[in-house]
Structures are given as structure tokens and as C-alpha cells.
């Protein structure tokens, strides 16, 4: 026989336990409902894009909100840099385009690098042209001037910046006799399915020049280092940046992508041996070729100036 | 439903919302980063907007291309009014020398009532716009200040030829190159060149030989003259040269400048 005094408390505890059991069904359902509602909101935000009421910008911290803009009329080519064609000038024998760049709001321009553009294309109704070349200058970092062969320019023009996609690199070496001036012409360097043609390389005691062009491919950079061998202090000539057709020798400017180039060579370093006759000449070519295009971005045009 | 259950349900609902929201924000950021950096068909590019602050460099900036013109002070001395300003570029310059000036707001106009007064800086390095006000006019009465058709600097690269019969060539608007003389120094030939530029915009221009036979050029310090050394034998009848550096290009438009805070 059980002791009622023991059963009662036991039963009492059992009843209390029963009354403390939480009905988890409602909270679990509420969790799922809340998640579903927010998921629906997220999907709506992604589909409708920025600028819609109640989308992500309101949820981002203030610092992120400040870094959302470029100056008027600029088109983003990367997440941090945008381009704009400020002026197009149509001359008698060529079209010249002046492009400026801008860093996104909230970023220090000194911490952002100008994106490389492999090639530019200019499209007008019924016609399209690729650039002849592009060049930069020390005094105007962030600006690029582009040249096209002469073409009719109606009001409607579309400028596209084609970023580098696949890039291949090749180093090539040629040994020449020591007699000066040394020359090399129509020399080819193969890069994948593409060919760099060294149209003319002329080497003097402390001077030289190079001219090259690309066959196939999107664009190339060609740098050359010439060493006059057999002297105690060999003379080294370099174009520094032979490719861009723009930079003064020794300029800190990075080379730009082009389909052809021409530059003078100059001595580098302190050791010069102008009066010494070399026993041989070593020519090293450092070649890069954009073999496949990357993203193409339409760059807004502000004004077209007729000749 | 007991109060405890109701509370738990509300908390659970909020947990669900917050958890899905946290994931959602990351999803949206990823999607929009992709939009900006990798998927940029030209037709999808829209006119950009200012940062939420409403400016890039200074609340009183005037943006011309990617350069901010920032008024620093307005000073009146009798009928002479000067607006001192700064120029801050928003171009990416990582790894490159920061040089300037890159913008020349050469023509300014201010309006007092129906009177228009023209002014401007004397040269690219003088970041002060000067005006001669009408008798009795005060700076506080200025209604509008504008920059008209400013000049911006862009890279220059021009090939050209000079000869005794054609000793002067205008390579770009306002900039001519002149063959001064040719002299002999030992086995070398020195070609003396002068760069003739318009006032006030003096661009940075270098001249060098084009093609084989030329040593690097030497620019005479402080003068717009260049000596080119030819070592390629007999000097060709037409001397092929290259000009490079920067040039000023006019950007058409009227850009209003805010000087209200100096009033």
C-alpha cells in the first residue's frame, strides 16, 4: 500500500511538470514564418535591384553608403574606378578621344590604381573602328588619349573599353654581332597563335630605336633591353616603356596596351662605355599579349567636337 | 496561449527574421558586387550618383569632369575681388606621381543683378580668380559665380616634320614648333627647336626625334627650347620629330561655384 503522503507530492510534481511543458509548435512556426518573410524580402530586393524602397542600402553601415557614387556621367569599369569620354575631336585624318577617370566616393585616389584597358572600339551606325593607339602622360595620371583612324562621326557614337581577358607572356633573346650600329628587322616573336613583329631595331653606342606591331591578338606590350657585351661596364639600353608610344624615357608611367609601338632607346644606370667597341650585342624582348578580350564596358561620351 | 508562449513565439519570429536577414544582406552584397565588377554590358550603365553625403571632397565643391573646384576664400579690396580656390583630382593615382595642374578654369563670370563681370586666373598655377567689380558693388551682392568652358589636361602624342622650307608647324591648337637652326658638333648634328605656346595655358611638352639616329633630347633649363642630337649620318631633308606630354582641351559647359558661405 502506498503512502498517500508520498503519492501526493509525487503526483503534485507530475502535474506541475505537465503544466510547464512549452508548446514549441508556435515558436518554431513563428521562426519559420519570420525567415520566410525575410527571404521573400531578400529575393524581392535582388530582383528589383538597388534604389528600391527598403533595399540593402538602408541596411548597410553609413560608411558603405557613402561609397556608392561616381561623378556625373562616369561609367564604372571596376568596382572602384569609372571612365568618361570628356571630348571627342574629329580631325581631318584621325579621331582623338580624351578620357578621364574617377574613383568611387569614399576612396582615396592615392590608394586606387587605374585599370588597364586592352583596347578601345568606336561604333557609329554602320561602322566600327578599333583604336590606332592609346597613350598616357606623366602630368595627367588617370587620363588617357585614344586615337582612331578617320571616320565620320554622327551625333550617335558608342565608345567601348575592352579590359584584358587572357594575357600571355614571352621572353625572347637575340645575339647580334658587335659592330655598330646593330640592326634587326622583320624579326618575329610567337606568342601562342599570335605574332609580334619587330619591324626595326637599330642600336648605336648610347642610343637606339625600336618599332613593332602585333599580328592577331587584342593588344601587346613590348619592352626591350639591349646590352653591349664585352666591355668592363657594358652599356645597357632600354626603351623603358616602348609599348605606349607615349612615355618619355625613364618615365614612371606604366606601359599601356597597344597594337603597335615605337620608341627611342636610352642608356640606363651609371655605367656607360661610349668609346668601347662591344664584342657582341644581346637583345632581350619582354612581350605580353592579350590573347582573349575581357569585359567590354560602354564609356559615356560627353561631347563630340567637329573639325 | 499563455503569456510565456506568446513571448517565446515573438522572440522566435524575430530570430527567424534576423537570421534570414543576415544571410540576405550578404547575398544582396554579393549579387550587386558582381553587377559592378564583372557584368557591365554598356546598356546597363546608368548615370552615377553622388555619395549620400552629396559631395566627394567638400560640401562647396564644383565638380568638373573628375576634378573638384573648392572655393577657399573671397576677398574684396576696393573694386578688386579675388576668389581663391583649390583643385582636387578624383582620378586614381596609386603608383603614379601626383602632378598638376590638371584643370584650368581660365574663364570665370559673376553676376550682380543684371551686370556680368568676367574674370579668371592668370595662369594654371595661380588658383585665384580675379574680378574688377563695378564702382560701389560689394561681394555680398553677387548673385551667381560660374566657370565657363574650363580647360582640362590630357596626354599628347604627335608626330610631325620640320624642314628649312617648312620650319614651323602648329602641332595642336595654340602650340607651334619652330626649327631655329642646325649646327655641327664633331660628328654629330644638333637640331635646335623652340616650342611656341599660347598664353596663359602653357602645357608640358617634350620634343624628341622619331626613328633611329637620334639621341635622347636635352631641354634647355627654364626655356621652351630643345636641342636634339642626330647621329644617323646626313640629316634628312625633312626632320621627323615627336611631341609628347600634355595638352589643354576645352570642356564645354557652365559650372556654378558656391561662395555663399563667405558672404
XYZ file of N, CA, C and O in Angstrom, chain A residues 39-125:
348
model
N 13.193 36.125 -46.268
C 13.715 35.554 -47.515
C 12.974 36.150 -48.717
O 13.572 36.480 -49.744
N 11.657 36.293 -48.570
C 10.872 36.892 -49.649
C 11.338 38.310 -49.920
O 11.485 38.751 -51.056
N 11.621 39.031 -48.835
C 12.084 40.412 -48.973
C 13.434 40.462 -49.683
O 13.676 41.297 -50.558
N 14.328 39.522 -49.316
C 15.661 39.484 -49.934
C 15.543 39.201 -51.429
O 16.174 39.851 -52.260
N 14.738 38.201 -51.769
C 14.552 37.858 -53.188
C 13.996 39.049 -53.946
O 14.452 39.397 -55.033
N 13.037 39.738 -53.341
C 12.469 40.926 -53.983
C 13.544 41.987 -54.198
O 13.637 42.614 -55.258
N 14.421 42.160 -53.194
C 15.469 43.176 -53.296
C 16.445 42.849 -54.405
O 16.871 43.720 -55.160
N 16.842 41.560 -54.501
C 17.801 41.165 -55.524
C 17.215 41.366 -56.914
O 17.870 41.864 -57.828
N 15.955 40.954 -57.062
C 15.315 41.031 -58.373
C 15.116 42.478 -58.807
O 15.378 42.851 -59.953
N 14.686 43.323 -57.873
C 14.384 44.703 -58.256
C 15.619 45.565 -58.329
O 15.603 46.616 -58.944
N 16.723 45.158 -57.716
C 17.956 45.918 -57.806
C 17.976 47.075 -56.839
O 17.012 47.335 -56.118
N 19.137 47.815 -56.838
C 19.286 48.913 -55.908
C 18.332 50.047 -56.244
O 17.905 50.196 -57.374
N 18.081 50.852 -55.249
C 17.268 52.040 -55.483
C 15.819 51.837 -55.106
O 15.085 52.795 -55.009
N 15.428 50.593 -54.903
C 14.056 50.369 -54.488
C 13.919 50.639 -52.996
O 14.851 50.481 -52.223
N 12.724 51.033 -52.632
C 12.499 51.354 -51.226
C 12.769 50.144 -50.355
O 12.360 49.038 -50.660
N 13.502 50.384 -49.289
C 13.701 49.343 -48.307
C 14.704 48.288 -48.699
O 14.724 47.236 -48.112
N 15.553 48.534 -49.692
C 16.536 47.536 -50.080
C 17.813 47.729 -49.282
O 17.878 48.532 -48.369
N 18.839 47.025 -49.694
C 20.045 46.919 -48.886
C 20.685 48.222 -48.424
O 21.129 48.285 -47.299
N 20.747 49.269 -49.246
C 21.433 50.463 -48.773
C 20.969 50.921 -47.402
O 21.767 51.411 -46.629
N 19.707 50.724 -47.072
C 19.244 51.143 -45.761
C 19.779 50.230 -44.680
O 19.834 50.611 -43.531
N 20.219 49.027 -45.060
C 20.702 48.088 -44.060
C 22.216 48.170 -43.889
O 22.759 47.624 -42.946
N 22.917 48.835 -44.848
C 24.365 48.896 -44.770
C 24.805 49.978 -43.802
O 24.090 50.940 -43.581
N 26.008 49.826 -43.252
C 26.518 50.878 -42.369
C 26.752 52.166 -43.152
O 26.905 52.154 -44.372
N 26.819 53.271 -42.428
C 26.916 54.589 -43.064
C 28.136 54.691 -43.964
O 28.090 55.293 -45.022
N 29.267 54.107 -43.572
C 30.481 54.224 -44.369
C 30.289 53.572 -45.726
O 30.797 54.049 -46.717
N 29.546 52.480 -45.758
C 29.307 51.828 -47.040
C 28.377 52.663 -47.904
O 28.539 52.735 -49.105
N 27.428 53.302 -47.276
C 26.503 54.127 -48.044
C 27.226 55.290 -48.718
O 26.880 55.692 -49.806
N 28.261 55.804 -48.060
C 28.940 56.956 -48.626
C 29.746 56.571 -49.869
O 30.047 57.409 -50.687
N 30.141 55.300 -49.961
C 30.999 54.886 -51.073
C 30.167 54.281 -52.197
O 30.377 53.168 -52.610
N 29.192 55.021 -52.666
C 28.325 54.447 -53.685
C 28.303 55.237 -54.971
O 27.645 54.847 -55.909
N 29.013 56.353 -55.068
C 28.808 57.204 -56.230
C 30.065 57.523 -57.000
O 31.168 57.516 -56.473
N 29.862 57.782 -58.289
C 30.882 58.354 -59.143
C 30.377 59.725 -59.592
O 29.180 59.987 -59.563
N 31.296 60.572 -60.040
C 30.837 61.865 -60.584
C 29.877 61.653 -61.748
O 29.878 60.606 -62.400
N 29.110 62.670 -62.018
C 28.077 62.570 -63.051
C 28.642 62.137 -64.394
O 29.661 62.657 -64.852
N 27.980 61.177 -65.005
C 28.320 60.782 -66.362
C 29.422 59.755 -66.480
O 29.795 59.388 -67.595
N 29.967 59.291 -65.378
C 31.034 58.281 -65.430
C 30.426 56.884 -65.346
O 29.465 56.659 -64.623
N 31.024 55.948 -66.088
C 30.561 54.557 -66.065
C 31.613 53.680 -65.405
O 32.801 53.748 -65.751
N 31.177 52.854 -64.474
C 32.106 52.006 -63.720
C 32.732 50.953 -64.631
O 32.035 50.272 -65.383
N 34.059 50.847 -64.569
C 34.750 49.762 -65.277
C 35.242 48.715 -64.286
O 35.519 47.578 -64.652
N 35.395 49.109 -63.039
C 35.629 48.166 -61.950
C 34.760 48.634 -60.784
O 33.995 49.594 -60.936
N 34.906 47.979 -59.655
C 34.108 48.392 -58.508
C 34.521 49.743 -57.954
O 33.766 50.367 -57.208
N 35.729 50.232 -58.314
C 36.216 51.463 -57.701
C 36.555 52.563 -58.691
O 36.798 53.691 -58.280
N 36.605 52.259 -59.986
C 37.012 53.280 -60.970
C 36.004 53.345 -62.114
O 35.523 52.309 -62.589
N 35.727 54.578 -62.542
C 34.808 54.801 -63.670
C 35.499 55.667 -64.713
O 36.404 56.442 -64.398
N 35.073 55.524 -65.968
C 35.625 56.293 -67.086
C 34.541 57.176 -67.696
O 33.345 56.862 -67.629
N 35.014 58.248 -68.358
C 34.115 59.102 -69.138
C 34.908 59.708 -70.278
O 36.047 60.142 -70.075
N 34.338 59.708 -71.473
C 34.977 60.385 -72.603
C 34.525 61.835 -72.570
O 33.389 62.145 -72.916
N 35.422 62.726 -72.138
C 35.040 64.127 -71.970
C 34.819 64.813 -73.313
O 33.878 65.582 -73.469
N 35.726 64.554 -74.245
C 35.658 65.222 -75.551
C 36.110 64.257 -76.641
O 37.067 63.508 -76.459
N 35.396 64.268 -77.757
C 35.853 63.580 -78.968
C 36.109 64.643 -80.023
O 35.232 65.446 -80.318
N 37.318 64.643 -80.579
C 37.653 65.595 -81.638
C 37.836 64.843 -82.942
O 38.632 63.899 -83.009
N 37.104 65.257 -83.934
C 37.208 64.627 -85.240
C 38.052 65.515 -86.135
O 37.594 66.561 -86.596
N 39.307 65.122 -86.344
C 40.198 65.898 -87.191
C 40.109 65.461 -88.638
O 39.263 64.636 -89.002
N 40.984 66.027 -89.463
C 40.936 65.725 -90.893
C 41.420 64.313 -91.190
O 40.963 63.678 -92.135
N 42.339 63.801 -90.372
C 42.880 62.486 -90.674
C 42.738 61.499 -89.525
O 43.174 60.346 -89.631
N 42.150 61.903 -88.434
C 42.008 60.987 -87.303
C 40.966 61.498 -86.317
O 40.618 62.686 -86.326
N 40.518 60.580 -85.474
C 39.584 60.916 -84.401
C 40.327 60.729 -83.087
O 40.946 59.680 -82.863
N 40.290 61.751 -82.242
C 41.006 61.685 -80.969
C 40.002 61.797 -79.828
O 39.141 62.686 -79.839
N 40.139 60.904 -78.878
C 39.202 60.870 -77.753
C 39.964 61.079 -76.453
O 40.987 60.435 -76.222
N 39.453 61.992 -75.642
C 40.089 62.321 -74.371
C 39.233 61.747 -73.237
O 38.096 62.171 -73.039
N 39.821 60.814 -72.507
C 39.087 60.083 -71.473
C 39.655 60.435 -70.099
O 40.878 60.478 -69.920
N 38.765 60.693 -69.151
C 39.196 60.891 -67.764
C 38.612 59.783 -66.898
O 37.711 59.053 -67.321
N 39.146 59.668 -65.702
C 38.699 58.601 -64.801
C 38.385 59.190 -63.433
O 38.842 60.285 -63.102
N 37.623 58.457 -62.659
C 37.249 58.922 -61.322
C 37.154 57.739 -60.374
O 36.740 56.645 -60.761
N 37.546 58.010 -59.148
C 37.480 56.998 -58.095
C 36.134 57.113 -57.379
O 35.593 58.216 -57.232
N 35.626 56.004 -56.971
C 34.325 55.992 -56.297
C 34.370 56.818 -55.008
O 35.420 56.920 -54.354
N 33.272 57.432 -54.672
C 33.183 58.238 -53.468
C 33.577 57.447 -52.231
O 33.222 56.280 -52.091
N 34.336 58.087 -51.349
C 34.745 57.427 -50.127
C 36.102 56.761 -50.197
O 36.629 56.337 -49.169
N 36.674 56.641 -51.409
C 38.010 56.026 -51.547
C 39.038 57.105 -51.850
O 38.771 58.040 -52.603
N 40.238 56.920 -51.283
C 41.345 57.831 -51.534
C 41.932 57.526 -52.919
O 42.356 56.393 -53.164
N 41.968 58.504 -53.833
C 42.528 58.236 -55.165
C 43.949 57.682 -55.128
O 44.349 56.943 -56.017
N 44.717 58.035 -54.090
C 46.093 57.553 -53.998
C 46.157 56.062 -53.678
O 47.222 55.447 -53.778
N 45.032 55.477 -53.300
C 45.028 54.053 -52.968
C 44.408 53.211 -54.081
O 44.264 52.004 -53.939
N 44.049 53.858 -55.179
C 43.358 53.146 -56.261
C 44.185 53.219 -57.538
O 44.696 54.284 -57.903
N 44.314 52.082 -58.205
C 45.095 52.003 -59.436
C 44.184 52.147 -60.647
O 43.073 51.623 -60.669
N 44.686 52.837 -61.666
C 43.925 52.969 -62.909
C 43.832 51.602 -63.584
O 44.861 50.963 -63.827
N 42.634 51.144 -63.898
C 42.505 49.835 -64.558
C 43.121 49.870 -65.957
O 43.084 50.891 -66.634
N 43.689 48.756 -66.361
C 44.242 48.663 -67.712
C 43.120 48.416 -68.713
O 42.206 47.634 -68.455
N 43.212 49.077 -69.844
C 42.288 48.829 -70.946
C 43.097 48.238 -72.090
O 44.068 48.832 -72.548
N 42.706 47.057 -72.535
C 43.449 46.396 -73.610
C 43.208 47.079 -74.945
O 44.128 47.216 -75.758
N 41.976 47.495 -75.174
C 41.649 48.103 -76.468
C 40.386 48.943 -76.315
O 39.595 48.738 -75.392
N 40.223 49.875 -77.248
C 39.019 50.706 -77.298
C 38.380 50.517 -78.668
O 39.088 50.365 -79.666
N 37.074 50.541 -78.710
C 36.389 50.483 -80.008
C 35.379 51.619 -80.088
O 34.795 52.018 -79.076
N 35.228 52.148 -81.285
C 34.304 53.258 -81.519
C 33.279 52.802 -82.545
O 33.635 52.383 -83.654
N 32.020 52.840 -82.154
C 30.963 52.349 -83.036
C 30.021 53.494 -83.404
O 29.599 54.264 -82.545
N 29.771 53.597 -84.684
C 28.763 54.540 -85.189
C 27.821 53.725 -86.059
O 28.159 52.597 -86.441
N 26.650 54.254 -86.360
C 25.727 53.481 -87.192
C 26.391 53.048 -88.499
O 26.862 53.886 -89.273
